[in-house]
Amino acid sequence: MSHSIFRFWKHDPDKHLKGDPMHLVLSEKSSLLQSMDEKRNSNLLLVIIRDYRLFKQMYGNDFVGQLDRELRDSLEKAAHEQRQCASSSVVAVGSGKYALVWPCGDMSQKGLGDLAYSFKLKAQNALKRTMLKWTGLGIELGMGYSIIEAGSDWKDSFWKGIREAQLCAGQPMKLNDLEITDHFNTIIRQQNISCKYQPILDFRTGSVYGWEALARGPQGSPFQSPLMMFEMAEQLGSLFSLEEICRRKAIQNLGPITKNQRLFLNIHPKTMADPSFTPGKTIQLLEEVGLNAENIVFEITERHSIQDFSLFYRTLEHYRNQGFRIALDDTGSGYSGLSTVADLQPEYIKLDKALIENIHRDPVKRALVETTVTFADKIGSKIIAEGIETKEQAVCLLDINVHFGQGYFLGYPEFPRPDLAPHCKELNSINDMSRKAFSCSMPVGQVAEAPYSVDESFLVSDAQDFFKNNVQFSCIVVTSENDVPRGLIMEYHLNRQLSSQYGVALFFKRPLSSVMDEEPLIVDENMPVEQAARLAMARETLKAYDDVIVTRKGKLYGAVSVQKLLNTLAKVQVEMARGTNPLTGLPGNVAIEQEVEGKIDAGNAFSIIYADLDHFKVYNDTYGFQKGDAIIKLAAHILSWAIRKHCPENSMLGHIGGDDFVLITRPEAVEKTCISALRCFKRIVKYYYSEQDRDRGWILARGRDGKEREYPLVSISLGVIEINGHCTLMEVGERAAAIKKYAKSIPGNAYAKDRRPPLGTSPPGR
C-alpha cells in the first residue's frame, strides 16, 4: 500500500459503507486533524452524490470526476461564506462522498440542520449545469449531519459520526423541524422582500429597453439569495405566495417608464397554472402605477417540471390575450431547448450566460448565436443575451445583430432602478467601425439614373401607354408640385392589376395615385450602396425588386433598380477581395488589417497615420460626385508621393474607404511625411474650386441641418498613433479614431500625435 494513503477502518465498516473503500490522502488527513479538537465535540456534515457508481458506469470517469470537483468547490465556497464553519475542512471520504468538519460552537441541532439544508441547495445548484449537459436530468444530493464526540480515539469517533450522518442522509429531511423554515414563514408573513432592477440594453438604439426585477430576501439572512428563497418556497408549497409578493413589489417600486419599455418578471410555470394566479390582480396593480399589460414580460424558466401541460398552455394563451408578453429564460443551458421555444413561441428568447461567455473568442458559440438570431427573426421573437461581463462580448453580440443585452458590463442590479453604465453609449460593433472607417462602397446617388416622374393626376391609361413606348423605363415616380416623391409605379405591378378580372374597368381612366405604391423605398443620395441594397432586399416579397427612389435634400434625384444595386455591390466586393480600393487602386481593408497584424506579431515598433478630409461632404454635395472623387484621388497621389519621399521601403499606404486613408511606417519618418503631405495638399486643393470660391477661400453651402453658411476649403487632418507591442485591432481602431477626432478639431490642414504611451506598452510595475 502506498505510504501516502491511510485507511481508517479495521475490517468491515457499517453496512451502509460496505464495499466503498474510504480513504484520505495525506493532505486531507492533515487538514482534518487541524479541524478537529480532541477536547471539544465537532460538527460534521456529509454530502453524497447518489447513484455515483451508476453515473460512473454510464458516463465514465470524466463525468464523475467533474462532479467531484464541482461538488468540492461548491462546499468549500459555501463553508467560506459561513462564519460558523469558516475553519472547516472539506475532505473526500469515499466515492462521491464529502465531509465537512469543524469544532462545535453554540450551534443547536436545529441550527446544524439549517446549515445542512443550505449547503445542499447550494451544492445542487452548482452541479445542475453539468448534470443537464451529460444526462439531461437534475440532481438530488444526500445530506446528513452528526456530532463527533471528543475523545482520544478520534479515528473511531470520526467514522462513527460518518455512519450516523449517512443514516441521516438516507432519511427525508423534515423541513418543519428546521429553524430556517420558521424564518422563511416570517419573511412571507411580513413580506420582508426587496427588489432590485437590472437594465436591459437595446443594441439598436443604445438605450434602456427595460429592466428585469430581481427579488432579494433580508440582508444577511440565508434568504438574501433568491435561490434559497424560491427553493424553500417550492418545498413548502408557498411558491405562489412568494411570487405574488415579489410581483407586487416589483411593479409598485419600478417608477414611471415609457410605453415602449418593459418590466421583466420572473415567474415559475407552476405559478402561472395556479388557479389563484389571475391576470386581474396584476392588471389592477399596473393601472395603479400607470402601466399596462404591454409593459410586462413574464419570464419563464423550465428548470422544473410542469405537471399539467394543457392547463399551463391554456393559461399562457389567456394572459397573452390580455396583452402580456412571454420570455423564455436560460435558453441554451439545457433547461430550455428548441422544442420548448417551438411550444411556447415566446416574444423574447433569453440566451443563457454559458453561451455568451468567451463568445468573442469561440467561433462555434458565435455561429450558434448567429443562427439563433436568424431563427428568432423568422418567428418574430427577439434575442436577449444574458451574462455580458466584458466589452468584447458586447461588441461581438452587437456585431452579430443580437437585439438586446443584459449583464454586469451593461449595468448592475440596483434600487432604485438604474440607467445603463456610461460606457454602453460608446459601444460600436466591428461592422459599424467598418462602415464608418473601412467601407469602400460608393453612395447610391452615384449609380442612380434620371427617372420619369409625373404628378398624381396622371392617368393609369397614360402610364400603360408610356411603358409600351419606352421600354428602357421600368418605373414611374409620382411626385408632388414641389418635386417630393409621393409614390411609385412599377410596370409589372401595373400590368398585374390591369389583368385582373375587372382591372381595366376599375382603374384604366383613374389617376395613377389610385394604383401607386404609397410607401416606396426612398433613400438619400449619400446612403452607401450596400445599405440601400440591404433595405431593398428586406422588403416584403412582392416589393423586393421594386426600384429604389433616390432623393437629394428631400426632393427627387433619381431611381435605381435592385439589380443595379446588387451588380455595383458585387463589383465593389470583388475589388475588396482583390485587396484594392476601386477608386484609387490602393490596398484596401483586408490588406491594411493583414499589414497591421503582421507588424504587431513581428514585435517591431511602428506608427499609423490616419488621414481624413475635412469639409469633404459639403464639397461633394456642392460640386458633385465626380469632383468629389477627384479630390479623393488628389489626396491619394499626395500621400503616395510623401510616403515615397520620406518613408522606408516597407511602409504602406492604404485606402480605407471614402475620404479616409492609412499610412503605416516607422515612427522616425512620421513628422517629415505629415508636414510634406499637409503643405502639398494645401497648395494644390484650391485649384479644384471655382475661381470665385478659390479667391475668397470659402464656399456658401447648406450643412446637415439644412442651414446655409460659409464653409472653408477642403483640408486634410492627420492623426498619429504608435504601436510598440501586442494589442488588438479593436484597440488600434479605437485609439486611431480618438486621435483622428482630435486632429479634425484643429482648424485647417493639421496633424496631431497621440501623447499617450504607445499601444502594447506594458504598464509600470509589470
mmCIF file of N, CA and C in Angstrom, residues 613-614 616 619 623 627 630-632 634-635 638 677-690 693-694 712-716 749:
data_model
loop_
_atom_site.group_PDB
_atom_site.id
_atom_site.type_symbol
_atom_site.label_atom_id
_atom_site.label_comp_id
_atom_site.label_asym_id
_atom_site.label_seq_id
_atom_site.Cartn_x
_atom_site.Cartn_y
_atom_site.Cartn_z
ATOM 1 N N LEU A 613 -10.246 63.784 -44.738
ATOM 2 C CA LEU A 613 -10.506 65.097 -45.325
ATOM 3 C C LEU A 613 -11.567 65.831 -44.520
ATOM 4 N N ASP A 614 -11.371 67.146 -44.316
ATOM 5 C CA ASP A 614 -12.330 67.988 -43.601
ATOM 6 C C ASP A 614 -13.213 68.724 -44.599
ATOM 7 N N PHE A 616 -15.375 67.657 -46.536
ATOM 8 C CA PHE A 616 -15.477 66.980 -47.832
ATOM 9 C C PHE A 616 -16.933 66.795 -48.253
ATOM 10 N N TYR A 619 -18.284 69.850 -49.917
ATOM 11 C CA TYR A 619 -17.714 69.963 -51.269
ATOM 12 C C TYR A 619 -18.403 68.974 -52.217
ATOM 13 N N TYR A 623 -20.249 70.396 -55.462
ATOM 14 C CA TYR A 623 -19.574 70.237 -56.751
ATOM 15 C C TYR A 623 -19.901 68.908 -57.446
ATOM 16 N N LYS A 627 -16.371 65.489 -59.055
ATOM 17 C CA LYS A 627 -15.364 66.380 -58.481
ATOM 18 C C LYS A 627 -14.919 65.862 -57.110
ATOM 19 N N ALA A 630 -12.402 63.286 -57.580
ATOM 20 C CA ALA A 630 -11.128 63.892 -57.981
ATOM 21 C C ALA A 630 -10.339 64.365 -56.762
ATOM 22 N N ILE A 631 -11.033 64.927 -55.773
ATOM 23 C CA ILE A 631 -10.372 65.361 -54.532
ATOM 24 C C ILE A 631 -9.767 64.148 -53.810
ATOM 25 N N ILE A 632 -10.522 63.033 -53.765
ATOM 26 C CA ILE A 632 -10.019 61.824 -53.100
ATOM 27 C C ILE A 632 -8.774 61.302 -53.809
ATOM 28 N N LEU A 634 -6.703 63.105 -55.541
ATOM 29 C CA LEU A 634 -5.630 64.051 -55.246
ATOM 30 C C LEU A 634 -4.959 63.697 -53.917
ATOM 31 N N ALA A 635 -5.785 63.433 -52.888
ATOM 32 C CA ALA A 635 -5.227 63.067 -51.580
ATOM 33 C C ALA A 635 -4.382 61.805 -51.694
ATOM 34 N N ILE A 638 -0.978 62.639 -53.352
ATOM 35 C CA ILE A 638 -0.081 63.406 -52.475
ATOM 36 C C ILE A 638 0.481 62.513 -51.366
ATOM 37 N N ALA A 677 2.985 66.259 -46.692
ATOM 38 C CA ALA A 677 1.645 65.993 -47.217
ATOM 39 C C ALA A 677 0.719 67.179 -46.980
ATOM 40 N N LEU A 678 0.794 67.771 -45.793
ATOM 41 C CA LEU A 678 -0.083 68.902 -45.468
ATOM 42 C C LEU A 678 0.220 70.110 -46.366
ATOM 43 N N ARG A 679 1.505 70.430 -46.531
ATOM 44 C CA ARG A 679 1.881 71.593 -47.348
ATOM 45 C C ARG A 679 1.459 71.404 -48.804
ATOM 46 N N CYS A 680 1.686 70.229 -49.336
ATOM 47 C CA CYS A 680 1.368 69.969 -50.739
ATOM 48 C C CYS A 680 -0.139 70.005 -50.979
ATOM 49 N N PHE A 681 -0.905 69.385 -50.086
ATOM 50 C CA PHE A 681 -2.362 69.355 -50.254
ATOM 51 C C PHE A 681 -2.939 70.767 -50.181
ATOM 52 N N LYS A 682 -2.477 71.565 -49.224
ATOM 53 C CA LYS A 682 -2.977 72.930 -49.069
ATOM 54 C C LYS A 682 -2.705 73.760 -50.320
ATOM 55 N N ARG A 683 -1.559 73.541 -50.937
ATOM 56 C CA ARG A 683 -1.176 74.331 -52.112
ATOM 57 C C ARG A 683 -1.996 73.961 -53.345
ATOM 58 N N ILE A 684 -2.346 72.682 -53.498
ATOM 59 C CA ILE A 684 -2.964 72.220 -54.747
ATOM 60 C C ILE A 684 -4.487 72.200 -54.693
ATOM 61 N N VAL A 685 -5.093 71.910 -53.523
ATOM 62 C CA VAL A 685 -6.522 71.642 -53.472
ATOM 63 C C VAL A 685 -7.363 72.828 -53.925
ATOM 64 N N LYS A 686 -6.862 74.054 -53.758
ATOM 65 C CA LYS A 686 -7.673 75.226 -54.116
ATOM 66 C C LYS A 686 -7.987 75.281 -55.612
ATOM 67 N N TYR A 687 -7.204 74.587 -56.443
ATOM 68 C CA TYR A 687 -7.457 74.597 -57.885
ATOM 69 C C TYR A 687 -8.614 73.670 -58.278
ATOM 70 N N TYR A 688 -9.192 72.995 -57.309
ATOM 71 C CA TYR A 688 -10.360 72.152 -57.556
ATOM 72 C C TYR A 688 -11.655 72.921 -57.275
ATOM 73 N N TYR A 689 -11.540 74.227 -57.045
ATOM 74 C CA TYR A 689 -12.689 75.096 -56.786
ATOM 75 C C TYR A 689 -12.854 76.079 -57.942
ATOM 76 N N SER A 690 -14.022 76.660 -57.995
ATOM 77 C CA SER A 690 -14.245 77.734 -58.965
ATOM 78 C C SER A 690 -13.370 78.929 -58.591
ATOM 79 N N ASP A 693 -14.794 80.894 -55.572
ATOM 80 C CA ASP A 693 -14.591 80.238 -54.275
ATOM 81 C C ASP A 693 -13.118 80.213 -53.888
ATOM 82 N N ARG A 694 -12.249 80.014 -54.885
ATOM 83 C CA ARG A 694 -10.811 79.953 -54.612
ATOM 84 C C ARG A 694 -10.303 81.297 -54.098
ATOM 85 N N PRO A 712 -15.102 76.439 -44.989
ATOM 86 C CA PRO A 712 -13.721 76.546 -45.510
ATOM 87 C C PRO A 712 -13.485 75.562 -46.646
ATOM 88 N N LEU A 713 -12.374 75.754 -47.358
ATOM 89 C CA LEU A 713 -11.979 74.805 -48.394
ATOM 90 C C LEU A 713 -11.590 73.480 -47.748
ATOM 91 N N VAL A 714 -11.648 72.433 -48.546
ATOM 92 C CA VAL A 714 -11.291 71.113 -48.038
ATOM 93 C C VAL A 714 -9.854 71.124 -47.527
ATOM 94 N N SER A 715 -9.652 70.557 -46.347
ATOM 95 C CA SER A 715 -8.314 70.411 -45.773
ATOM 96 C C SER A 715 -8.121 68.957 -45.365
ATOM 97 N N ILE A 716 -6.916 68.626 -44.927
ATOM 98 C CA ILE A 716 -6.627 67.249 -44.545
ATOM 99 C C ILE A 716 -6.130 67.224 -43.103
ATOM 100 N N ASN A 749 -5.373 72.514 -42.347
ATOM 101 C CA ASN A 749 -4.536 71.335 -42.526
ATOM 102 C C ASN A 749 -3.650 71.159 -41.293
#
